[in-house]
PDB file of C-alpha atoms in Angstrom:
ATOM      1  CA  MET L  42     -17.318  23.544 -11.572  1.00 40.00           C
ATOM      2  CA  ARG L  43     -19.416  25.574  -9.174  1.00 35.00           C
ATOM      3  CA  GLN L  44     -22.208  23.718  -7.384  1.00 41.00           C
ATOM      4  CA  ALA L  45     -25.798  24.874  -7.789  1.00 39.00           C
ATOM      5  CA  ALA L  46     -27.169  26.708  -4.771  1.00 40.00           C
ATOM      6  CA  GLN L  47     -29.209  24.451  -2.514  1.00 43.00           C
ATOM      7  CA  ASN L  48     -32.848  25.332  -1.919  1.00 43.00           C
ATOM      8  CA  PRO L  49     -32.995  26.300   1.775  1.00 40.00           C
ATOM      9  CA  ALA L  50     -36.365  24.642   2.102  1.00 42.00           C
ATOM     10  CA  GLN L  51     -35.144  21.394   0.635  1.00 43.00           C
ATOM     11  CA  ASP L  52     -34.227  18.615   2.991  1.00 43.00           C
ATOM     12  CA  PRO L  53     -30.520  17.764   2.506  1.00 41.00           C
ATOM     13  CA  GLY L  54     -31.367  14.089   2.146  1.00 43.00           C
ATOM     14  CA  GLN L  55     -34.229  14.617  -0.307  1.00 44.00           C
ATOM     15  CA  ASP L  56     -33.862  13.983  -4.032  1.00 43.00           C
ATOM     16  CA  PRO L  57     -33.825  17.329  -5.908  1.00 42.00           C
ATOM     17  CA  ALA L  58     -36.700  16.115  -8.099  1.00 45.00           C
ATOM     18  CA  GLY L  59     -38.883  15.683  -5.037  1.00 46.00           C
ATOM     19  CA  GLY L  60     -38.479  11.916  -4.812  1.00 44.00           C
ATOM     20  CA  PRO L  61     -37.552   9.894  -1.761  1.00 43.00           C
ATOM     21  CA  PRO L  62     -34.471  10.823   0.251  1.00 43.00           C
ATOM     22  CA  CYS L  63     -31.170   9.989  -1.419  1.00 42.00           C
ATOM     23  CA  GLN L  64     -29.355   6.958  -0.062  1.00 41.00           C
ATOM     24  CA  GLU L  65     -25.822   7.517   1.205  1.00 38.00           C
ATOM     25  CA  PRO L  66     -23.316   5.919  -1.173  1.00 37.00           C
ATOM     26  CA  ARG L  67     -22.138   2.549   0.066  1.00 36.00           C
ATOM     27  CA  ARG L  68     -18.604   2.410   1.288  1.00 41.00           C
ATOM     28  CA  GLY L  69     -16.620   0.600  -1.403  1.00 44.00           C
ATOM     29  CA  ARG L  70     -13.724  -1.792  -1.118  1.00 45.00           C
ATOM     30  CA  PRO L  71     -10.395  -0.368   0.008  1.00 43.00           C
ATOM     31  CA  ARG L  72      -8.356   1.188  -2.757  1.00 55.00           C
ATOM     32  CA  SER L  73      -4.821   2.287  -3.418  1.00 79.00           C
ATOM     33  CA  ALA L  74      -2.467   2.085  -0.431  1.00 87.00           C
ATOM     34  CA  ALA L  75      -5.193   0.804   1.883  1.00 91.00           C
ATOM     35  CA  ALA L  76      -5.976  -2.068  -0.466  1.00 92.00           C
ATOM     36  CA  GLU L  77      -2.312  -2.938  -0.865  1.00 93.00           C
ATOM     37  CA  ARG L  78      -1.839  -2.965   2.891  1.00 94.00           C
ATOM     38  CA  ALA L  79      -4.874  -5.196   3.342  1.00 95.00           C
ATOM     39  CA  ILE L  80      -3.565  -7.639   0.729  1.00 95.00           C
ATOM     40  CA  LEU L  81      -0.079  -7.866   2.248  1.00 95.00           C
ATOM     41  CA  ASP L  82      -1.565  -8.326   5.718  1.00 95.00           C
ATOM     42  CA  ALA L  83      -3.853 -11.047   4.388  1.00 95.00           C
ATOM     43  CA  VAL L  84      -0.897 -13.005   3.014  1.00 94.00           C
ATOM     44  CA  LEU L  85       0.923 -12.640   6.332  1.00 92.00           C
ATOM     45  CA  GLU L  86      -2.158 -13.814   8.200  1.00 92.00           C
ATOM     46  CA  LEU L  87      -2.433 -16.893   6.002  1.00 92.00           C
ATOM     47  CA  LEU L  88       1.271 -17.684   6.313  1.00 89.00           C
ATOM     48  CA  GLU L  89       1.124 -17.327  10.089  1.00 87.00           C
ATOM     49  CA  SER L  90      -1.801 -19.766  10.139  1.00 87.00           C
ATOM     50  CA  GLY L  91       0.429 -22.371   8.486  1.00 84.00           C
ATOM     51  CA  GLU L  92      -0.398 -21.850   4.818  1.00 88.00           C
ATOM     52  CA  THR L  93       2.415 -22.544   2.362  1.00 87.00           C
ATOM     53  CA  LEU L  94       3.245 -20.699  -0.820  1.00 87.00           C
ATOM     54  CA  ASP L  95       2.149 -23.732  -2.848  1.00 88.00           C
ATOM     55  CA  GLY L  96      -1.187 -23.816  -1.035  1.00 89.00           C
ATOM     56  CA  LEU L  97      -1.741 -20.071  -1.223  1.00 89.00           C
ATOM     57  CA  SER L  98      -4.320 -18.932  -3.775  1.00 93.00           C
ATOM     58  CA  ILE L  99      -5.146 -15.455  -5.040  1.00 95.00           C
ATOM     59  CA  GLU L 100      -8.817 -16.169  -4.394  1.00 95.00           C
ATOM     60  CA  ARG L 101      -8.200 -16.932  -0.730  1.00 95.00           C
ATOM     61  CA  VAL L 102      -5.934 -13.901  -0.329  1.00 96.00           C
ATOM     62  CA  ALA L 103      -8.633 -11.699  -1.870  1.00 96.00           C
ATOM     63  CA  ARG L 104     -11.297 -13.128   0.420  1.00 95.00           C
ATOM     64  CA  THR L 105      -9.123 -12.647   3.507  1.00 96.00           C
ATOM     65  CA  ALA L 106      -8.216  -9.081   2.492  1.00 95.00           C
ATOM     66  CA  GLY L 107     -11.787  -8.141   1.593  1.00 95.00           C
ATOM     67  CA  VAL L 108     -10.913  -7.166  -1.967  1.00 94.00           C
ATOM     68  CA  GLY L 109     -11.642  -8.560  -5.398  1.00 94.00           C
ATOM     69  CA  LYS L 110      -9.172 -10.727  -7.269  1.00 94.00           C
ATOM     70  CA  ALA L 111      -8.943  -8.018  -9.925  1.00 94.00           C
ATOM     71  CA  THR L 112      -7.603  -5.629  -7.277  1.00 94.00           C
ATOM     72  CA  ILE L 113      -4.723  -8.020  -6.636  1.00 95.00           C
ATOM     73  CA  TYR L 114      -4.012  -8.677 -10.304  1.00 94.00           C
ATOM     74  CA  ARG L 115      -3.836  -4.939 -10.984  1.00 93.00           C
ATOM     75  CA  ARG L 116      -0.821  -4.834  -8.678  1.00 93.00           C
ATOM     76  CA  TRP L 117       0.790  -8.264  -9.047  1.00 94.00           C
ATOM     77  CA  SER L 118       0.846 -10.685 -11.952  1.00 90.00           C
ATOM     78  CA  GLY L 119       0.639 -13.698  -9.649  1.00 89.00           C
ATOM     79  CA  LYS L 120       1.202 -15.035  -6.174  1.00 89.00           C
ATOM     80  CA  GLU L 121       4.971 -15.339  -6.534  1.00 87.00           C
ATOM     81  CA  GLU L 122       5.339 -11.615  -7.232  1.00 89.00           C
ATOM     82  CA  LEU L 123       2.982 -10.899  -4.326  1.00 92.00           C
ATOM     83  CA  PHE L 124       4.999 -13.215  -2.081  1.00 90.00           C
ATOM     84  CA  LEU L 125       8.163 -11.308  -2.991  1.00 88.00           C
ATOM     85  CA  ASP L 126       6.612  -8.012  -1.914  1.00 90.00           C
ATOM     86  CA  VAL L 127       5.453  -9.610   1.328  1.00 89.00           C
ATOM     87  CA  LEU L 128       9.048 -10.603   2.016  1.00 84.00           C
ATOM     88  CA  ARG L 129      10.243  -7.054   1.334  1.00 84.00           C
ATOM     89  CA  ASP L 130       7.524  -5.777   3.648  1.00 85.00           C
ATOM     90  CA  ILE L 131       8.521  -7.855   6.658  1.00 82.00           C
ATOM     91  CA  GLU L 132      12.274  -7.394   6.271  1.00 79.00           C
ATOM     92  CA  PRO L 133      13.929  -4.488   8.097  1.00 76.00           C
ATOM     93  CA  ASP L 134      14.096  -1.266   6.096  1.00 78.00           C
ATOM     94  CA  GLU L 135      17.054  -0.695   3.820  1.00 83.00           C
ATOM     95  CA  PRO L 136      19.735   1.452   5.493  1.00 87.00           C
ATOM     96  CA  THR L 137      20.314   5.064   4.578  1.00 86.00           C
ATOM     97  CA  VAL L 138      23.885   5.780   3.528  1.00 87.00           C
ATOM     98  CA  SER L 139      25.499   9.075   2.644  1.00 88.00           C
ATOM     99  CA  GLY L 140      26.583   7.952  -0.787  1.00 86.00           C
ATOM    100  CA  THR L 141      29.768   9.961  -0.338  1.00 88.00           C
ATOM    101  CA  ALA L 142      31.599   8.167   2.487  1.00 90.00           C
ATOM    102  CA  GLY L 143      33.626   4.992   2.108  1.00 93.00           C
ATOM    103  CA  LEU L 144      34.267   2.954   5.239  1.00 95.00           C
ATOM    104  CA  ASP L 145      31.512   4.733   7.165  1.00 94.00           C
ATOM    105  CA  ASP L 146      28.926   3.719   4.571  1.00 95.00           C
ATOM    106  CA  LEU L 147      30.387   0.225   4.475  1.00 96.00           C
ATOM    107  CA  ARG L 148      29.951  -0.013   8.234  1.00 96.00           C
ATOM    108  CA  VAL L 149      26.280   1.026   7.919  1.00 96.00           C
ATOM    109  CA  LEU L 150      25.646  -1.606   5.248  1.00 96.00           C
ATOM    110  CA  LEU L 151      27.330  -4.366   7.253  1.00 96.00           C
ATOM    111  CA  GLU L 152      25.337  -3.391  10.329  1.00 96.00           C
ATOM    112  CA  SER L 153      22.168  -3.645   8.255  1.00 94.00           C
ATOM    113  CA  MET L 154      23.122  -7.211   7.328  1.00 93.00           C
ATOM    114  CA  ARG L 155      23.600  -8.007  11.004  1.00 95.00           C
ATOM    115  CA  THR L 156      20.180  -6.640  12.000  1.00 91.00           C
ATOM    116  CA  ARG L 157      18.499  -8.557   9.183  1.00 88.00           C
ATOM    117  CA  GLY L 158      20.205 -11.700  10.437  1.00 89.00           C
ATOM    118  CA  LEU L 159      18.896 -11.042  13.932  1.00 90.00           C
ATOM    119  CA  ALA L 160      15.410 -10.411  12.569  1.00 84.00           C
ATOM    120  CA  GLN L 161      15.397 -13.687  10.679  1.00 81.00           C
ATOM    121  CA  ARG L 162      16.544 -15.587  13.749  1.00 83.00           C
ATOM    122  CA  SER L 163      13.881 -14.051  15.987  1.00 80.00           C
ATOM    123  CA  SER L 164      11.002 -14.252  13.487  1.00 81.00           C
ATOM    124  CA  THR L 165       9.701 -17.728  12.754  1.00 79.00           C
ATOM    125  CA  LEU L 166       7.552 -16.232  10.013  1.00 82.00           C
ATOM    126  CA  LEU L 167      10.490 -14.549   8.273  1.00 80.00           C
ATOM    127  CA  HIS L 168      12.544 -17.725   8.526  1.00 79.00           C
ATOM    128  CA  ASN L 169       9.735 -19.839   7.063  1.00 80.00           C
ATOM    129  CA  VAL L 170       9.187 -17.351   4.240  1.00 82.00           C
ATOM    130  CA  PHE L 171      12.844 -17.655   3.236  1.00 82.00           C
ATOM    131  CA  VAL L 172      12.711 -21.448   3.407  1.00 83.00           C
ATOM    132  CA  GLN L 173       9.644 -21.548   1.162  1.00 83.00           C
ATOM    133  CA  MET L 174      11.082 -19.046  -1.277  1.00 84.00           C
ATOM    134  CA  LYS L 175      14.221 -21.126  -1.804  1.00 85.00           C
ATOM    135  CA  LYS L 176      12.018 -23.982  -2.997  1.00 87.00           C
ATOM    136  CA  HIS L 177      10.887 -21.872  -5.952  1.00 88.00           C
ATOM    137  CA  PRO L 178      13.862 -21.213  -8.263  1.00 89.00           C
ATOM    138  CA  ARG L 179      12.190 -18.447 -10.275  1.00 87.00           C
ATOM    139  CA  LEU L 180      11.140 -16.606  -7.138  1.00 87.00           C
ATOM    140  CA  TRP L 181      14.571 -17.059  -5.550  1.00 89.00           C
ATOM    141  CA  THR L 182      16.270 -15.765  -8.703  1.00 90.00           C
ATOM    142  CA  GLU L 183      13.967 -12.739  -8.761  1.00 86.00           C
ATOM    143  CA  TYR L 184      14.730 -12.025  -5.098  1.00 86.00           C
ATOM    144  CA  GLN L 185      18.447 -12.257  -5.786  1.00 89.00           C
ATOM    145  CA  SER L 186      18.273  -9.846  -8.737  1.00 88.00           C
ATOM    146  CA  THR L 187      15.876  -7.283  -7.263  1.00 84.00           C
ATOM    147  CA  VAL L 188      16.888  -7.318  -3.583  1.00 85.00           C
ATOM    148  CA  ILE L 189      20.286  -8.937  -3.035  1.00 89.00           C
ATOM    149  CA  ALA L 190      22.078  -7.577  -6.117  1.00 91.00           C
ATOM    150  CA  PRO L 191      21.295  -3.906  -5.312  1.00 90.00           C
ATOM    151  CA  ARG L 192      22.598  -4.434  -1.774  1.00 91.00           C
ATOM    152  CA  ARG L 193      25.828  -5.906  -3.109  1.00 93.00           C
ATOM    153  CA  ASP L 194      26.146  -3.040  -5.595  1.00 94.00           C
ATOM    154  CA  ALA L 195      25.788  -0.574  -2.722  1.00 94.00           C
ATOM    155  CA  MET L 196      28.582  -2.293  -0.795  1.00 95.00           C
ATOM    156  CA  LEU L 197      30.819  -2.427  -3.846  1.00 96.00           C
ATOM    157  CA  ALA L 198      30.263   1.288  -4.414  1.00 96.00           C
ATOM    158  CA  ALA L 199      31.198   2.002  -0.784  1.00 96.00           C
ATOM    159  CA  VAL L 200      34.423   0.010  -1.175  1.00 97.00           C
ATOM    160  CA  ARG L 201      35.274   1.985  -4.312  1.00 96.00           C
ATOM    161  CA  ARG L 202      34.660   5.250  -2.453  1.00 96.00           C
ATOM    162  CA  ALA L 203      36.947   4.036   0.326  1.00 95.00           C
ATOM    163  CA  VAL L 204      39.650   3.346  -2.261  1.00 96.00           C
ATOM    164  CA  ASP L 205      39.187   6.792  -3.818  1.00 95.00           C
ATOM    165  CA  ALA L 206      39.395   8.388  -0.361  1.00 94.00           C
ATOM    166  CA  GLY L 207      42.653   6.602   0.442  1.00 94.00           C
ATOM    167  CA  GLU L 208      41.047   4.469   3.160  1.00 95.00           C
ATOM    168  CA  LEU L 209      41.825   1.263   1.268  1.00 95.00           C
ATOM    169  CA  ARG L 210      44.644   0.252  -1.056  1.00 94.00           C
ATOM    170  CA  ASP L 211      44.204   1.064  -4.720  1.00 94.00           C
ATOM    171  CA  ASP L 212      46.329  -1.809  -6.047  1.00 94.00           C
ATOM    172  CA  LEU L 213      43.953  -4.641  -5.130  1.00 93.00           C
ATOM    173  CA  ASP L 214      40.927  -6.193  -6.789  1.00 95.00           C
ATOM    174  CA  VAL L 215      37.970  -4.104  -5.588  1.00 96.00           C
ATOM    175  CA  GLU L 216      35.474  -6.945  -5.912  1.00 96.00           C
ATOM    176  CA  LEU L 217      37.738  -9.238  -3.910  1.00 96.00           C
ATOM    177  CA  MET L 218      38.007  -6.615  -1.166  1.00 96.00           C
ATOM    178  CA  ASP L 219      34.222  -6.307  -1.173  1.00 96.00           C
ATOM    179  CA  ASP L 220      33.890 -10.076  -0.782  1.00 96.00           C
ATOM    180  CA  LEU L 221      36.342 -10.011   2.118  1.00 96.00           C
ATOM    181  CA  PHE L 222      34.193  -7.465   3.963  1.00 96.00           C
ATOM    182  CA  LEU L 223      30.918  -9.151   3.047  1.00 94.00           C
ATOM    183  CA  GLY L 224      31.961 -12.762   3.633  1.00 95.00           C
ATOM    184  CA  PRO L 225      32.305 -12.855   7.429  1.00 96.00           C
ATOM    185  CA  MET L 226      28.926 -11.172   7.981  1.00 95.00           C
ATOM    186  CA  LEU L 227      27.278 -13.438   5.427  1.00 92.00           C
ATOM    187  CA  VAL L 228      28.680 -16.546   7.099  1.00 95.00           C
ATOM    188  CA  ARG L 229      27.530 -15.390  10.534  1.00 94.00           C
ATOM    189  CA  THR L 230      24.018 -14.382   9.462  1.00 91.00           C
ATOM    190  CA  VAL L 231      23.193 -17.102   6.919  1.00 87.00           C
ATOM    191  CA  HIS L 232      25.463 -20.127   7.146  1.00 89.00           C
ATOM    192  CA  ARG L 233      25.995 -20.221  10.917  1.00 91.00           C
ATOM    193  CA  PRO L 234      22.620 -19.492  12.512  1.00 85.00           C
ATOM    194  CA  ASP L 235      24.029 -20.295  15.953  1.00 89.00           C
ATOM    195  CA  ALA L 236      26.974 -17.887  15.660  1.00 93.00           C
ATOM    196  CA  PRO L 237      26.885 -14.759  17.839  1.00 94.00           C
ATOM    197  CA  LEU L 238      26.023 -11.423  16.217  1.00 95.00           C
ATOM    198  CA  PRO L 239      27.417  -8.840  18.668  1.00 96.00           C
ATOM    199  CA  GLU L 240      26.642  -5.161  18.178  1.00 96.00           C
ATOM    200  CA  ASP L 241      30.240  -4.351  17.276  1.00 96.00           C
ATOM    201  CA  LEU L 242      30.565  -7.110  14.672  1.00 96.00           C
ATOM    202  CA  ALA L 243      30.678  -4.725  11.682  1.00 96.00           C
ATOM    203  CA  ASP L 244      33.441  -2.680  13.344  1.00 96.00           C
ATOM    204  CA  ARG L 245      35.391  -5.821  14.205  1.00 96.00           C
ATOM    205  CA  ILE L 246      35.231  -7.108  10.639  1.00 96.00           C
ATOM    206  CA  ILE L 247      36.454  -3.813   9.203  1.00 96.00           C
ATOM    207  CA  ARG L 248      39.169  -3.404  11.830  1.00 95.00           C
ATOM    208  CA  THR L 249      40.439  -6.958  11.382  1.00 94.00           C
ATOM    209  CA  LEU L 250      40.697  -6.595   7.612  1.00 94.00           C
ATOM    210  CA  LEU L 251      42.411  -3.219   7.858  1.00 93.00           C
ATOM    211  CA  GLN L 252      44.959  -4.556  10.339  1.00 90.00           C
ATOM    212  CA  GLY L 253      45.546  -7.740   8.357  1.00 88.00           C
ATOM    213  CA  LEU L 254      45.778 -11.316   9.514  1.00 79.00           C
ATOM    214  CA  ALA L 255      49.539 -11.831   9.500  1.00 74.00           C
ATOM    215  CA  PRO L 256      51.488 -11.414  12.765  1.00 78.00           C
ATOM    216  CA  HIS L 257      52.711  -7.845  13.331  1.00 69.00           C
ATOM    217  CA  SER L 258      56.332  -9.006  13.237  1.00 66.00           C
ATOM    218  CA  ALA L 259      55.971 -10.858   9.958  1.00 55.00           C
ATOM    219  CA  ASN L 260      56.725  -9.502   6.537  1.00 53.00           C
ATOM    220  CA  PRO L 261      53.581 -10.168   4.457  1.00 52.00           C
ATOM    221  CA  GLN L 262      55.693 -10.707   1.333  1.00 50.00           C
ATOM    222  CA  VAL L 263      57.817 -13.303   3.098  1.00 42.00           C
ATOM    223  CA  THR L 264      54.899 -15.108   4.729  1.00 45.00           C
ATOM    224  CA  ALA L 265      52.751 -15.090   1.614  1.00 45.00           C
ATOM    225  CA  LEU L 266      51.466 -18.468   0.555  1.00 44.00           C
ATOM    226  CA  LYS L 267      53.741 -20.244  -1.871  1.00 49.00           C
ATOM    227  CA  PRO L 268      52.691 -22.937  -4.324  1.00 46.00           C
ATOM    228  CA  THR L 269      53.335 -26.408  -3.018  1.00 47.00           C
ATOM    229  CA  THR L 270      54.451 -29.421  -4.972  1.00 48.00           C
ATOM    230  CA  ALA L 271      51.950 -32.220  -4.925  1.00 45.00           C
ATOM    231  CA  PRO L 272      53.353 -35.575  -3.788  1.00 45.00           C
ATOM    232  CA  VAL L 273      54.121 -37.970  -6.591  1.00 40.00           C
TER     233      VAL L 273
END
């Protein structure tokens, strides 16, 4: 719609009807992306001050962020869902893979696991967030299904591409191969927090599995594990 032409003699701040000058509209509360950023930052601020997930309230988050509670509830159904997004926000970004390569994409995904492990070790906040989340089964289950499961699916897809490309054997259980690649990095980053995470760890895992664990002079079929008879 075209705007009506302004009377040149009229003061820009004066009401068109000749009344007192118009008041500038008050700046409202942050909206959209700005509001979301303020809310996430507010949760982080409260967590850094020692607040726990159990002690966290939507009202306090809203007050800290400078937004109304309704603004939060329009985006999240409750504090657990909000907490999950906070965790996603402070974790390193998901890696970009080609989607066409096999071992190369697998290497990228393993390296991403290593950097996340380093981030969790160096960030007291990130470590505490994980500890608190594990105390809430529903939240932990949601994190597993929405964050961990897609990462595992991406690795499994990379292993399948490696099989299709002839980089890995096609006569083995694909999921077992995926677990063999994933396991060492998972142990180092999660179950052994004191274990070293060198920059070449992803390459070493892949190389070790490709070369095999049996001595070079041994015949894998001969040295394969055989069932043992339990003592009577």
